[in-house]
Amino acid sequence: MSLWTSLEPASVTVDPGSRATVRLRVRNTGDVVDEYRFEPVGAVAPWTAVEPQTLRLYPGTTGTVELTFAPPRTSDAAAGPNPFAVRITPTEHPQAVTVPEGNLTITPFTEVRAELVPPTVKGRFRGRPRLAIDNIGNTKVTASLSGSDNGDRLSYELQPANVQIEPGRAVFVNTTLRPRQIIWFGSKEEQRYSLAVRRSGAQALEVEGTFVQRGFLPRWLATALSLTVALAIAFVMIWLAYKPQVNTSANEKLAEAGVSTLAPSPSATPSAPPLVPTPTAAVVPDAPATSAAPAAGGGGSGSGGGGGGSESKAPAKPKPETAAVAVAKLATRSDGRHICYRAYVADQGWQDPVCDGAIAGTTGKGIPIKALNIAVSGTKGVSGNGAHVVEGWPTGSKWSHAADGVDMYIGSTKEALSPMQGFTIAVTDGSVCQSAHIKDKGWLNMGCTPAGKWMYGGSPMEQKLQLEAVRFTV
């Protein structure tokens, strides 16, 4: 070894967004002039600068190099102790590499951002915005959620009402707003409200939105109904007060013409005596419907053609509601981006579709999912693929694609194929978030795709664990 090193100090603390400096002393203990190259290594290397990067020393001389650490104020700078190291490579003896190590402690910081999606919702009886909360700090955040407005005109339902967010992750909270008084007639009204994200020891973060409450019936229709009722009452009153009398002038016209009555003439031929009915057989009552004879159209014989009747048919079963039908209904009630989905559960078949973060599948029962039906609105389409426990990805790994409002299917309902293990998913415009519940592991952390990119959800491919439930948001 022809090199001696010393870190001063060996441990240092730095705040994210600021700088800290450590000096590295180097002595050439050999007997020849040598040049040394310095290169930071380890997890904090991207935030470490070395000045100078090379140092030329004569035998027995000492030089100094400064290491400057500048971690960013983002979730990438993990709070707590982080080891660092510098690789020193001698030019004359490249095999004699030295790596002095130290410890860099990054202080924790918390920063939370929240946004309403969409900021304005419309409805007659309720509105359903979503609150997106991002943790851009470097420590876990625990918060409770609440809603308020001036005059206490709205009630709030938040699911979930308490959240825990890992650094660099985001959660979506489904919010249901309900007006305490319904507008039966009249134009729409705008009501301002705010949702608060409260953390222990920190000031609450409030996000404001607008709920546009529509009238149940438009004002013009109420006016038209009032006028119609008033006219109907007036017509009935006039009819009861004045009843028209109908007289005929036929007799007066006959008298003027000299015609007495319409009696038969005396000289007319007497009418024939009435016919005496002849005895007939007794009338047989109709037989019950269950034993009725064939209708006349059947020709009277058992081998006749048409019988005049038609066989009754069993009523057709209603078609199950798909994800596309559900997302179309949701889009008419609430503006913005939506995703609806349903799961094909082994031995049970297709479930009813759910939307925007609700659970599809089963939990705690050990029943796997074999296929998924997904549809979106407001994202310009959705793409996906499914992986099976034994078979892996389908042959060719072909993706399924569907435009807004159209059903997309991944996986397979065939009994011969094993249950699903995982899936890939992407939307054309914006981001999609997913969380998967797998066998023996429970719920995995929710992950979100970058804009226009795809992501994998489910158990790792090498574990081959079955998928049991999913949740999606866009």
Tab-separated table of N, CA and C in Angstrom, residues 82-177:
chain	number	residue	atom	x	y	z
A	82	ASN	N	-26.848	7.454	5.636
A	82	ASN	CA	-26.565	6.920	4.306
A	82	ASN	C	-25.049	6.807	4.154
A	83	PRO	N	-24.492	5.604	3.971
A	83	PRO	CA	-23.039	5.478	3.802
A	83	PRO	C	-22.579	6.076	2.474
A	84	PHE	N	-21.372	6.647	2.474
A	84	PHE	CA	-20.777	7.145	1.244
A	84	PHE	C	-19.340	6.634	1.170
A	85	ALA	N	-18.775	6.638	-0.033
A	85	ALA	CA	-17.416	6.168	-0.237
A	85	ALA	C	-16.820	6.856	-1.451
A	86	VAL	N	-15.473	6.885	-1.487
A	86	VAL	CA	-14.734	7.474	-2.609
A	86	VAL	C	-13.703	6.449	-3.075
A	87	ARG	N	-13.728	6.128	-4.362
A	87	ARG	CA	-12.758	5.203	-4.925
A	87	ARG	C	-11.533	5.991	-5.393
A	88	ILE	N	-10.333	5.611	-4.865
A	88	ILE	CA	-9.081	6.277	-5.216
A	88	ILE	C	-8.242	5.285	-6.024
A	89	THR	N	-7.931	5.674	-7.269
A	89	THR	CA	-7.190	4.790	-8.166
A	89	THR	C	-5.843	5.418	-8.507
A	90	PRO	N	-4.702	4.821	-8.076
A	90	PRO	CA	-3.381	5.338	-8.450
A	90	PRO	C	-3.085	5.046	-9.923
A	91	THR	N	-2.452	6.005	-10.588
A	91	THR	CA	-2.127	5.815	-12.004
A	91	THR	C	-0.984	4.818	-12.179
A	92	GLU	N	0.021	4.916	-11.300
A	92	GLU	CA	1.172	4.041	-11.419
A	92	GLU	C	0.864	2.623	-10.962
A	93	HIS	N	-0.021	2.473	-9.994
A	93	HIS	CA	-0.396	1.149	-9.472
A	93	HIS	C	-1.927	1.019	-9.478
A	94	PRO	N	-2.560	0.877	-10.633
A	94	PRO	CA	-4.039	0.849	-10.704
A	94	PRO	C	-4.654	-0.304	-9.932
A	95	GLN	N	-3.901	-1.343	-9.661
A	95	GLN	CA	-4.468	-2.456	-8.921
A	95	GLN	C	-4.588	-2.137	-7.434
A	96	ALA	N	-3.880	-1.134	-6.944
A	96	ALA	CA	-3.908	-0.784	-5.513
A	96	ALA	C	-4.987	0.259	-5.258
A	97	VAL	N	-6.258	-0.099	-5.487
A	97	VAL	CA	-7.385	0.815	-5.315
A	97	VAL	C	-7.739	0.919	-3.834
A	98	THR	N	-7.992	2.140	-3.370
A	98	THR	CA	-8.387	2.387	-1.977
A	98	THR	C	-9.778	3.030	-1.968
A	99	VAL	N	-10.658	2.588	-1.042
A	99	VAL	CA	-12.028	3.115	-0.961
A	99	VAL	C	-12.299	3.531	0.481
A	100	PRO	N	-11.974	4.760	0.872
A	100	PRO	CA	-12.336	5.236	2.218
A	100	PRO	C	-13.843	5.463	2.314
A	101	GLU	N	-14.465	5.156	3.468
A	101	GLU	CA	-15.909	5.232	3.653
A	101	GLU	C	-16.246	6.162	4.810
A	102	GLY	N	-17.414	6.772	4.707
A	102	GLY	CA	-17.929	7.638	5.763
A	102	GLY	C	-19.430	7.500	5.864
A	103	ASN	N	-20.051	8.365	6.668
A	103	ASN	CA	-21.500	8.285	6.883
A	103	ASN	C	-22.114	9.673	6.722
A	104	LEU	N	-23.166	9.749	5.864
A	104	LEU	CA	-23.898	10.994	5.625
A	104	LEU	C	-25.319	10.835	6.161
A	105	THR	N	-25.686	11.658	7.141
A	105	THR	CA	-27.030	11.607	7.725
A	105	THR	C	-27.876	12.713	7.113
A	106	ILE	N	-28.991	12.321	6.467
A	106	ILE	CA	-29.901	13.278	5.826
A	106	ILE	C	-31.073	13.506	6.773
A	107	THR	N	-31.323	14.767	7.096
A	107	THR	CA	-32.410	15.103	8.022
A	107	THR	C	-33.759	14.919	7.344
A	108	PRO	N	-34.797	14.536	8.117
A	108	PRO	CA	-36.121	14.350	7.508
A	108	PRO	C	-36.829	15.686	7.263
A	109	PHE	N	-37.675	15.697	6.255
A	109	PHE	CA	-38.560	16.838	6.014
A	109	PHE	C	-39.883	16.317	5.462
A	110	THR	N	-40.921	17.075	5.690
A	110	THR	CA	-42.277	16.686	5.276
A	110	THR	C	-42.855	17.763	4.373
A	111	GLU	N	-43.397	17.333	3.257
A	111	GLU	CA	-44.075	18.246	2.335
A	111	GLU	C	-45.203	17.480	1.647
A	112	VAL	N	-46.409	18.012	1.760
A	112	VAL	CA	-47.605	17.349	1.231
A	112	VAL	C	-48.310	18.310	0.283
A	113	ARG	N	-48.753	17.775	-0.825
A	113	ARG	CA	-49.564	18.540	-1.784
A	113	ARG	C	-50.874	17.804	-2.023
A	114	ALA	N	-51.938	18.577	-2.219
A	114	ALA	CA	-53.266	17.979	-2.444
A	114	ALA	C	-53.960	18.704	-3.587
A	115	GLU	N	-54.809	17.958	-4.305
A	115	GLU	CA	-55.512	18.517	-5.456
A	115	GLU	C	-56.849	17.809	-5.617
A	116	LEU	N	-57.896	18.583	-5.928
A	116	LEU	CA	-59.221	18.024	-6.189
A	116	LEU	C	-59.337	17.695	-7.668
A	117	VAL	N	-59.835	16.498	-7.973
A	117	VAL	CA	-59.991	16.046	-9.351
A	117	VAL	C	-61.423	15.551	-9.542
A	118	PRO	N	-62.291	16.306	-10.272
A	118	PRO	CA	-62.046	17.655	-10.777
A	118	PRO	C	-62.343	18.693	-9.690
A	119	PRO	N	-61.912	19.949	-9.869
A	119	PRO	CA	-62.196	20.959	-8.843
A	119	PRO	C	-63.660	21.371	-8.797
A	120	THR	N	-64.399	21.158	-9.876
A	120	THR	CA	-65.825	21.504	-9.925
A	120	THR	C	-66.623	20.270	-10.314
A	121	VAL	N	-67.621	19.906	-9.491
A	121	VAL	CA	-68.506	18.785	-9.789
A	121	VAL	C	-69.948	19.277	-9.827
A	122	LYS	N	-70.780	18.576	-10.588
A	122	LYS	CA	-72.178	18.954	-10.750
A	122	LYS	C	-73.068	17.776	-10.382
A	123	GLY	N	-74.252	18.083	-9.856
A	123	GLY	CA	-75.197	17.029	-9.506
A	123	GLY	C	-76.448	17.593	-8.876
A	124	ARG	N	-77.498	16.774	-8.868
A	124	ARG	CA	-78.752	17.177	-8.228
A	124	ARG	C	-78.809	16.714	-6.770
A	125	PHE	N	-78.347	15.484	-6.523
A	125	PHE	CA	-78.434	14.923	-5.181
A	125	PHE	C	-77.065	14.676	-4.551
A	126	ARG	N	-75.996	14.619	-5.369
A	126	ARG	CA	-74.666	14.391	-4.821
A	126	ARG	C	-73.615	14.717	-5.877
A	127	GLY	N	-72.389	14.914	-5.402
A	127	GLY	CA	-71.223	15.102	-6.259
A	127	GLY	C	-70.111	14.193	-5.780
A	128	ARG	N	-69.274	13.735	-6.684
A	128	ARG	CA	-68.244	12.762	-6.328
A	128	ARG	C	-66.881	13.186	-6.867
A	129	PRO	N	-66.235	14.163	-6.233
A	129	PRO	CA	-64.853	14.476	-6.610
A	129	PRO	C	-63.890	13.507	-5.935
A	130	ARG	N	-62.636	13.519	-6.352
A	130	ARG	CA	-61.585	12.739	-5.717
A	130	ARG	C	-60.470	13.672	-5.265
A	131	LEU	N	-59.928	13.397	-4.096
A	131	LEU	CA	-58.844	14.190	-3.531
A	131	LEU	C	-57.545	13.407	-3.706
A	132	ALA	N	-56.605	13.979	-4.480
A	132	ALA	CA	-55.293	13.361	-4.696
A	132	ALA	C	-54.296	13.999	-3.727
A	133	ILE	N	-53.620	13.170	-2.916
A	133	ILE	CA	-52.662	13.647	-1.924
A	133	ILE	C	-51.298	13.060	-2.270
A	134	ASP	N	-50.291	13.935	-2.473
A	134	ASP	CA	-48.930	13.518	-2.822
A	134	ASP	C	-47.991	13.812	-1.655
A	135	ASN	N	-47.188	12.829	-1.298
A	135	ASN	CA	-46.142	13.001	-0.287
A	135	ASN	C	-44.821	13.178	-1.022
A	136	ILE	N	-44.336	14.426	-1.107
A	136	ILE	CA	-43.077	14.696	-1.796
A	136	ILE	C	-41.950	14.900	-0.795
A	137	GLY	N	-42.191	14.549	0.490
A	137	GLY	CA	-41.138	14.575	1.493
A	137	GLY	C	-40.374	13.270	1.498
A	138	ASN	N	-39.474	13.124	2.489
A	138	ASN	CA	-38.663	11.909	2.564
A	138	ASN	C	-39.002	11.052	3.779
A	139	THR	N	-40.175	11.287	4.411
A	139	THR	CA	-40.651	10.468	5.526
A	139	THR	C	-42.121	10.135	5.319
A	140	LYS	N	-42.579	9.070	6.000
A	140	LYS	CA	-43.975	8.658	5.893
A	140	LYS	C	-44.885	9.718	6.517
A	141	VAL	N	-46.053	9.933	5.899
A	141	VAL	CA	-47.012	10.927	6.370
A	141	VAL	C	-48.296	10.217	6.780
A	142	THR	N	-48.810	10.561	7.968
A	142	THR	CA	-50.109	10.077	8.446
A	142	THR	C	-51.022	11.288	8.605
A	143	ALA	N	-52.205	11.237	8.002
A	143	ALA	CA	-53.099	12.399	8.017
A	143	ALA	C	-54.541	11.943	8.120
A	144	SER	N	-55.382	12.835	8.658
A	144	SER	CA	-56.837	12.636	8.698
A	144	SER	C	-57.487	13.676	7.797
A	145	LEU	N	-58.667	13.350	7.268
A	145	LEU	CA	-59.338	14.190	6.275
A	145	LEU	C	-60.702	14.618	6.790
A	146	SER	N	-61.114	15.841	6.439
A	146	SER	CA	-62.428	16.362	6.818
A	146	SER	C	-62.858	17.392	5.793
A	147	GLY	N	-64.154	17.684	5.758
A	147	GLY	CA	-64.709	18.666	4.839
A	147	GLY	C	-65.519	19.714	5.564
A	148	SER	N	-65.613	20.916	4.972
A	148	SER	CA	-66.375	22.007	5.589
A	148	SER	C	-66.806	22.986	4.513
A	149	ASP	N	-67.827	23.808	4.841
A	149	ASP	CA	-68.304	24.854	3.956
A	149	ASP	C	-69.022	25.899	4.788
A	150	ASN	N	-69.245	27.054	4.203
A	150	ASN	CA	-69.950	28.126	4.896
A	150	ASN	C	-71.447	27.808	4.969
A	151	GLY	N	-71.995	27.844	6.181
A	151	GLY	CA	-73.418	27.587	6.356
A	151	GLY	C	-73.770	26.136	6.569
A	152	ASP	N	-72.804	25.237	6.554
A	152	ASP	CA	-73.067	23.818	6.779
A	152	ASP	C	-74.163	23.317	5.835
A	153	ARG	N	-73.992	23.589	4.544
A	153	ARG	CA	-75.007	23.225	3.554
A	153	ARG	C	-74.741	21.874	2.909
A	154	LEU	N	-73.566	21.290	3.163
A	154	LEU	CA	-73.204	20.011	2.554
A	154	LEU	C	-72.793	19.025	3.629
A	155	SER	N	-72.993	17.742	3.357
A	155	SER	CA	-72.460	16.663	4.187
A	155	SER	C	-71.372	15.947	3.391
A	156	TYR	N	-70.397	15.366	4.097
A	156	TYR	CA	-69.208	14.822	3.457
A	156	TYR	C	-69.004	13.362	3.864
A	157	GLU	N	-68.682	12.552	2.873
A	157	GLU	CA	-68.335	11.148	3.106
A	157	GLU	C	-66.995	10.881	2.432
A	158	LEU	N	-65.944	10.611	3.245
A	158	LEU	CA	-64.584	10.436	2.750
A	158	LEU	C	-64.155	8.987	2.950
A	159	GLN	N	-63.664	8.365	1.911
A	159	GLN	CA	-63.218	6.970	1.985
A	159	GLN	C	-61.848	6.850	1.314
A	160	PRO	N	-60.773	6.604	2.094
A	160	PRO	CA	-60.763	6.486	3.556
A	160	PRO	C	-60.656	7.856	4.220
A	161	ALA	N	-61.000	7.915	5.509
A	161	ALA	CA	-60.924	9.176	6.242
A	161	ALA	C	-59.548	9.403	6.852
A	162	ASN	N	-58.707	8.359	6.903
A	162	ASN	CA	-57.339	8.476	7.409
A	162	ASN	C	-56.414	7.777	6.420
A	163	VAL	N	-55.244	8.393	6.150
A	163	VAL	CA	-54.333	7.852	5.154
A	163	VAL	C	-52.912	7.823	5.710
A	164	GLN	N	-52.130	6.880	5.204
A	164	GLN	CA	-50.698	6.815	5.437
A	164	GLN	C	-50.015	6.756	4.072
A	165	ILE	N	-49.094	7.689	3.825
A	165	ILE	CA	-48.495	7.832	2.505
A	165	ILE	C	-46.985	7.697	2.632
A	166	GLU	N	-46.410	6.760	1.881
A	166	GLU	CA	-44.971	6.581	1.859
A	166	GLU	C	-44.312	7.721	1.069
A	167	PRO	N	-43.018	7.979	1.308
A	167	PRO	CA	-42.331	9.044	0.555
A	167	PRO	C	-42.389	8.789	-0.942
A	168	GLY	N	-42.703	9.842	-1.680
A	168	GLY	CA	-42.752	9.750	-3.129
A	168	GLY	C	-43.980	9.058	-3.681
A	169	ARG	N	-44.974	8.764	-2.849
A	169	ARG	CA	-46.189	8.079	-3.313
A	169	ARG	C	-47.392	9.006	-3.185
A	170	ALA	N	-48.505	8.585	-3.757
A	170	ALA	CA	-49.745	9.363	-3.719
A	170	ALA	C	-50.914	8.433	-3.428
A	171	VAL	N	-51.961	8.975	-2.821
A	171	VAL	CA	-53.197	8.234	-2.578
A	171	VAL	C	-54.366	9.066	-3.112
A	172	PHE	N	-55.450	8.366	-3.445
A	172	PHE	CA	-56.666	9.015	-3.913
A	172	PHE	C	-57.792	8.709	-2.924
A	173	VAL	N	-58.489	9.752	-2.504
A	173	VAL	CA	-59.576	9.624	-1.537
A	173	VAL	C	-60.891	9.915	-2.265
A	174	ASN	N	-61.810	8.953	-2.249
A	174	ASN	CA	-63.122	9.132	-2.857
A	174	ASN	C	-64.006	9.953	-1.924
A	175	THR	N	-64.566	11.026	-2.454
A	175	THR	CA	-65.371	11.957	-1.668
A	175	THR	C	-66.781	12.016	-2.244
A	176	THR	N	-67.783	11.957	-1.378
A	176	THR	CA	-69.179	12.102	-1.785
A	176	THR	C	-69.763	13.313	-1.073
A	177	LEU	N	-70.230	14.296	-1.851
A	177	LEU	CA	-70.859	15.506	-1.317
A	177	LEU	C	-72.366	15.373	-1.489
